[in-house]
Amino acid sequence: MTRSARQRQTSRPGRLCLALVALLAALGPLLTAAPTAAQAASDTDPTTAGTTGGPLLITVSDLRPRSPQPGGDLQVVGVLTNTGTVPVHDVQLRVRVAGRLATRGELRQSDTQQPAWREPRHVEPLADIPPGGRLALDVRMPVDDLRLAANGVYPLQVEVRGLPGAQGSREQLGQVATYLPWFGGTPVDPLRIAWLWPLVDQPRRAPRETMMDDVLATSLSPHGRLGRSLAASRAAESASCPAAVEPPAGRAAAAPAAAAPCRPAAVTYAVDPGLLYDAEAMTRDYPVQTAGAATVPGTGGAAATSWLTSLRAGVAAGGILALPFADPDVVALTRGSTGLAADVAAARTLGVTVTRDVLGVDALQTVSFPPPGRLSDAAFDALTTGSTRAVLLGDDAVTPVPVNSRSTPGARVALPPSTTSGAVTGLVIDRGLSDLLVPSQPQDARLAEQRWLVETAMISAELPNRGRTLIVAPPRRGDLDPAVVGAALADSGRVPWMCPVRLSDVAAAAETCPGATAAPSYAPDRTADLVQPDPRGPALTADLLGQVAQVRAAATQLTGSVIKGGTEQAQSTRARMQRAWLRGESSAWRDDRDAGALLVGLASADVEELRSKVSVLTGQITLTSNNGRVSVAVVNELDQPVTVAVRLRAPADARLSKAQTDVLEVPPRTSLPVQVEAQTLTSGRFVVRAQLLDRDGEPFRDPQELVVRSTRYGTVALAVTGLGAAVLLIAAGIRLARRALRRPAPA
């Protein structure tokens, strides 16, 4: 065997060593646990898979190529660290493989059980390592030496043996295990991978359009959650083809049997238009609320501008799926008697409009992407209106795949006849692949990517002659590692067992891999099981939805039946208030109920403040005869005209000439007097109730009481009544003048 390692000893601060130790300890299923020294394998027993708790720790930083080919080389790059207190002599690196894994179930089983390692396929001597020393690894070996057979996945182990101290025999002092995908034999029909890339946040804008905080500025920055996620996908879309592994010095390169493919990734961005609306507003000067009613200038202008610029380039290349505005909890809104089911369609329409206005492109409208969890029949119906042709479902909405299944089904599922007429397709996101993009424990990025690679290789190897379509989508609001997700995204276009396809083509049953020799099958593999959601599952609370319904009803009456329509200002007020209550229906409040309650409370206070600016002013009137006039004033303190009527109700011992006025138009910041003839049958005190009505004749706000005293003193009644009306108008004028001196609040 030709020696093929470039060795270089370095010395770094102890702090870096400790960091490497912590990283190795967190490698999860990719790093095989090390037993005690008593379990160490004998140096003469190559098939034993024992390891030691010895001092040598291996960190793998690269494993190339992603798709080894016959005649090529395999390269393992990393660092070997001696964390012990004695030097290690006679160091030797060995590479082993185990038997081929045939199914996805066997792969998961291998994550927790030690495979039966075969004799070393590559042995290489290394330099001695002093205590605390680090040795750079760059091991290169011919792929043919590994003697891989049929296509599939093979467990791979890199172990290090050595002599600790000056006495004893060589023993295993460290090892790391991963998997090697192998498609160097019979060609396969590739998996078709459609990527859906969520860019979703929680609503952060108050009803008056100020930002409740400046957290989004951090998230959109290059080091923030949304900034990293977008940067990873954009980098993968333009990733260059990986270079071939060069052989070690002294050995001639052999041409691989086949060249790896190199295609750009195809990404469809699933974006909350509420996030786009906020980010676009942040590109200009914007206020951020502080304690009380004070505001400070926001700091995210540059980050928002750069993020939107990058996103515009991304959607131009791959496409965009606009979620309903604020990503509402569709199941909760369509449940029972909430009265909010119509908001699903309204949020979808608004989302498409906002996306077009901000990004300048038309969003994909044939696919619906509801929040995670089971879908009810009512929610499904709300999502499949209009031009929808496919609905993305979670794996909890379909028949589970048995653990011992010999094959992984594709994304398409048959929908129950009760939910669709056949024009809508069910598409299931592969949760196993998607979850691998967000490892449950911190681990080395390259090995995390390798685990994702071998999972897809295993799916392809299960049915090598039947390509399937799989949909991969990271968690909706997940905090992704750019190194892991970016590499996994790029891998879908540079290994022979996968090819990237567009989600829009999947929805239209038109996705194909370049150069495919067989027509793809679009028949569903499973049947969806749409049932009523678990009441204990994630959903908005009934209390929150009840408050949203009250805000919605009050705002709709004010903007639709009180404020005079047809003006740009009226339309702006209505749109602003609609955005406010739609934000209160966001699925983000499933996990942050306090923030949702705060936002809905602010929306309620905003609506009530605007409604309070339209009122009826009453007082006390004295009638000096059995005939007279009852006077009230309609006050409009808004900057917009309103149209209302007044209804007066008197007791049985008094009669009014009419109980309700015609609809009155009250100009902005004006009061309008209303007088009604009254006749009393007896002297005394009685109460008239004055109620404002909207244009549809529905009560607006609570009624006000007008106290009327009848003394029946003679012909001076008209003079007294006139004086009372004058006083009432003067009072209304003073009230308006005082408010005009204050700084008016925005409508």
PDB file of N, CA and C in Angstrom, residues 388-425:
ATOM      1  N   THR A 388     -55.784  26.737  -6.679  1.00  0.00           N
ATOM      2  CA  THR A 388     -54.955  25.750  -5.988  1.00  0.00           C
ATOM      3  C   THR A 388     -55.072  24.383  -6.661  1.00  0.00           C
ATOM      4  N   ARG A 389     -53.924  23.778  -6.924  1.00  0.00           N
ATOM      5  CA  ARG A 389     -53.893  22.450  -7.525  1.00  0.00           C
ATOM      6  C   ARG A 389     -53.170  21.435  -6.659  1.00  0.00           C
ATOM      7  N   ALA A 390     -52.478  21.881  -5.618  1.00  0.00           N
ATOM      8  CA  ALA A 390     -51.751  20.956  -4.737  1.00  0.00           C
ATOM      9  C   ALA A 390     -51.673  21.557  -3.344  1.00  0.00           C
ATOM     10  N   VAL A 391     -51.724  20.697  -2.348  1.00  0.00           N
ATOM     11  CA  VAL A 391     -51.602  21.106  -0.948  1.00  0.00           C
ATOM     12  C   VAL A 391     -50.461  20.322  -0.331  1.00  0.00           C
ATOM     13  N   LEU A 392     -49.539  21.049   0.324  1.00  0.00           N
ATOM     14  CA  LEU A 392     -48.410  20.407   0.991  1.00  0.00           C
ATOM     15  C   LEU A 392     -48.842  19.955   2.378  1.00  0.00           C
ATOM     16  N   LEU A 393     -48.647  18.680   2.654  1.00  0.00           N
ATOM     17  CA  LEU A 393     -49.096  18.079   3.901  1.00  0.00           C
ATOM     18  C   LEU A 393     -47.906  17.600   4.715  1.00  0.00           C
ATOM     19  N   GLY A 394     -48.088  17.546   6.027  1.00  0.00           N
ATOM     20  CA  GLY A 394     -47.094  16.940   6.892  1.00  0.00           C
ATOM     21  C   GLY A 394     -47.256  15.433   6.912  1.00  0.00           C
ATOM     22  N   ASP A 395     -46.229  14.742   7.411  1.00  0.00           N
ATOM     23  CA  ASP A 395     -46.301  13.287   7.400  1.00  0.00           C
ATOM     24  C   ASP A 395     -47.328  12.738   8.377  1.00  0.00           C
ATOM     25  N   ASP A 396     -47.880  13.602   9.270  1.00  0.00           N
ATOM     26  CA  ASP A 396     -48.923  13.131  10.178  1.00  0.00           C
ATOM     27  C   ASP A 396     -50.295  13.107   9.505  1.00  0.00           C
ATOM     28  N   ALA A 397     -50.370  13.525   8.232  1.00  0.00           N
ATOM     29  CA  ALA A 397     -51.637  13.527   7.514  1.00  0.00           C
ATOM     30  C   ALA A 397     -51.763  12.333   6.577  1.00  0.00           C
ATOM     31  N   VAL A 398     -50.790  11.439   6.592  1.00  0.00           N
ATOM     32  CA  VAL A 398     -50.810  10.296   5.681  1.00  0.00           C
ATOM     33  C   VAL A 398     -50.584   9.019   6.478  1.00  0.00           C
ATOM     34  N   THR A 399     -50.853   7.912   5.806  1.00  0.00           N
ATOM     35  CA  THR A 399     -50.631   6.618   6.427  1.00  0.00           C
ATOM     36  C   THR A 399     -49.147   6.438   6.738  1.00  0.00           C
ATOM     37  N   PRO A 400     -48.782   6.131   7.988  1.00  0.00           N
ATOM     38  CA  PRO A 400     -47.355   6.004   8.328  1.00  0.00           C
ATOM     39  C   PRO A 400     -46.677   4.891   7.533  1.00  0.00           C
ATOM     40  N   VAL A 401     -45.407   5.116   7.228  1.00  0.00           N
ATOM     41  CA  VAL A 401     -44.608   4.100   6.544  1.00  0.00           C
ATOM     42  C   VAL A 401     -44.040   3.152   7.596  1.00  0.00           C
ATOM     43  N   PRO A 402     -44.252   1.850   7.480  1.00  0.00           N
ATOM     44  CA  PRO A 402     -43.706   0.916   8.470  1.00  0.00           C
ATOM     45  C   PRO A 402     -42.189   1.026   8.583  1.00  0.00           C
ATOM     46  N   VAL A 403     -41.686   0.809   9.796  1.00  0.00           N
ATOM     47  CA  VAL A 403     -40.251   0.928  10.033  1.00  0.00           C
ATOM     48  C   VAL A 403     -39.463  -0.069   9.189  1.00  0.00           C
ATOM     49  N   ASN A 404     -40.022  -1.253   8.992  1.00  0.00           N
ATOM     50  CA  ASN A 404     -39.316  -2.292   8.234  1.00  0.00           C
ATOM     51  C   ASN A 404     -39.655  -2.266   6.747  1.00  0.00           C
ATOM     52  N   SER A 405     -40.187  -1.155   6.264  1.00  0.00           N
ATOM     53  CA  SER A 405     -40.545  -1.063   4.852  1.00  0.00           C
ATOM     54  C   SER A 405     -39.301  -1.180   3.987  1.00  0.00           C
ATOM     55  N   ARG A 406     -39.457  -1.817   2.840  1.00  0.00           N
ATOM     56  CA  ARG A 406     -38.329  -2.013   1.936  1.00  0.00           C
ATOM     57  C   ARG A 406     -38.152  -0.846   0.972  1.00  0.00           C
ATOM     58  N   SER A 407     -39.061   0.135   0.986  1.00  0.00           N
ATOM     59  CA  SER A 407     -38.933   1.268   0.074  1.00  0.00           C
ATOM     60  C   SER A 407     -39.623   2.489   0.665  1.00  0.00           C
ATOM     61  N   THR A 408     -39.175   3.655   0.245  1.00  0.00           N
ATOM     62  CA  THR A 408     -39.730   4.930   0.675  1.00  0.00           C
ATOM     63  C   THR A 408     -40.693   5.441  -0.386  1.00  0.00           C
ATOM     64  N   PRO A 409     -41.937   5.753  -0.029  1.00  0.00           N
ATOM     65  CA  PRO A 409     -42.885   6.248  -1.034  1.00  0.00           C
ATOM     66  C   PRO A 409     -42.548   7.661  -1.476  1.00  0.00           C
ATOM     67  N   GLY A 410     -43.076   8.043  -2.630  1.00  0.00           N
ATOM     68  CA  GLY A 410     -42.878   9.385  -3.150  1.00  0.00           C
ATOM     69  C   GLY A 410     -43.778  10.392  -2.466  1.00  0.00           C
ATOM     70  N   ALA A 411     -43.727  11.628  -2.959  1.00  0.00           N
ATOM     71  CA  ALA A 411     -44.431  12.728  -2.296  1.00  0.00           C
ATOM     72  C   ALA A 411     -45.927  12.718  -2.563  1.00  0.00           C
ATOM     73  N   ARG A 412     -46.369  12.168  -3.681  1.00  0.00           N
ATOM     74  CA  ARG A 412     -47.786  12.256  -4.034  1.00  0.00           C
ATOM     75  C   ARG A 412     -48.632  11.276  -3.239  1.00  0.00           C
ATOM     76  N   VAL A 413     -49.782  11.769  -2.777  1.00  0.00           N
ATOM     77  CA  VAL A 413     -50.721  10.918  -2.045  1.00  0.00           C
ATOM     78  C   VAL A 413     -52.111  11.137  -2.621  1.00  0.00           C
ATOM     79  N   ALA A 414     -52.926  10.093  -2.534  1.00  0.00           N
ATOM     80  CA  ALA A 414     -54.321  10.210  -2.934  1.00  0.00           C
ATOM     81  C   ALA A 414     -55.115  10.858  -1.810  1.00  0.00           C
ATOM     82  N   LEU A 415     -56.003  11.769  -2.160  1.00  0.00           N
ATOM     83  CA  LEU A 415     -56.812  12.473  -1.169  1.00  0.00           C
ATOM     84  C   LEU A 415     -58.181  11.807  -1.048  1.00  0.00           C
ATOM     85  N   PRO A 416     -58.774  11.828   0.141  1.00  0.00           N
ATOM     86  CA  PRO A 416     -60.105  11.230   0.310  1.00  0.00           C
ATOM     87  C   PRO A 416     -61.130  11.908  -0.589  1.00  0.00           C
ATOM     88  N   PRO A 417     -62.089  11.157  -1.110  1.00  0.00           N
ATOM     89  CA  PRO A 417     -63.112  11.764  -1.988  1.00  0.00           C
ATOM     90  C   PRO A 417     -63.913  12.863  -1.304  1.00  0.00           C
ATOM     91  N   SER A 418     -64.015  12.820   0.031  1.00  0.00           N
ATOM     92  CA  SER A 418     -64.824  13.811   0.739  1.00  0.00           C
ATOM     93  C   SER A 418     -64.191  15.198   0.733  1.00  0.00           C
ATOM     94  N   THR A 419     -62.903  15.281   0.410  1.00  0.00           N
ATOM     95  CA  THR A 419     -62.219  16.569   0.500  1.00  0.00           C
ATOM     96  C   THR A 419     -61.889  17.182  -0.844  1.00  0.00           C
ATOM     97  N   THR A 420     -61.996  16.434  -1.913  1.00  0.00           N
ATOM     98  CA  THR A 420     -61.606  16.980  -3.213  1.00  0.00           C
ATOM     99  C   THR A 420     -62.329  16.252  -4.322  1.00  0.00           C
ATOM    100  N   SER A 421     -62.510  16.940  -5.411  1.00  0.00           N
ATOM    101  CA  SER A 421     -63.153  16.334  -6.578  1.00  0.00           C
ATOM    102  C   SER A 421     -62.143  15.673  -7.500  1.00  0.00           C
ATOM    103  N   GLY A 422     -60.888  15.666  -7.109  1.00  0.00           N
ATOM    104  CA  GLY A 422     -59.846  15.080  -7.937  1.00  0.00           C
ATOM    105  C   GLY A 422     -58.972  16.090  -8.610  1.00  0.00           C
ATOM    106  N   ALA A 423     -59.311  17.376  -8.506  1.00  0.00           N
ATOM    107  CA  ALA A 423     -58.516  18.407  -9.155  1.00  0.00           C
ATOM    108  C   ALA A 423     -57.348  18.858  -8.303  1.00  0.00           C
ATOM    109  N   VAL A 424     -57.294  18.432  -7.040  1.00  0.00           N
ATOM    110  CA  VAL A 424     -56.246  18.854  -6.116  1.00  0.00           C
ATOM    111  C   VAL A 424     -55.397  17.653  -5.732  1.00  0.00           C
ATOM    112  N   THR A 425     -54.064  17.843  -5.744  1.00  0.00           N
ATOM    113  CA  THR A 425     -53.114  16.782  -5.412  1.00  0.00           C
ATOM    114  C   THR A 425     -52.564  16.995  -4.008  1.00  0.00           C
TER     115      THR A 425
END
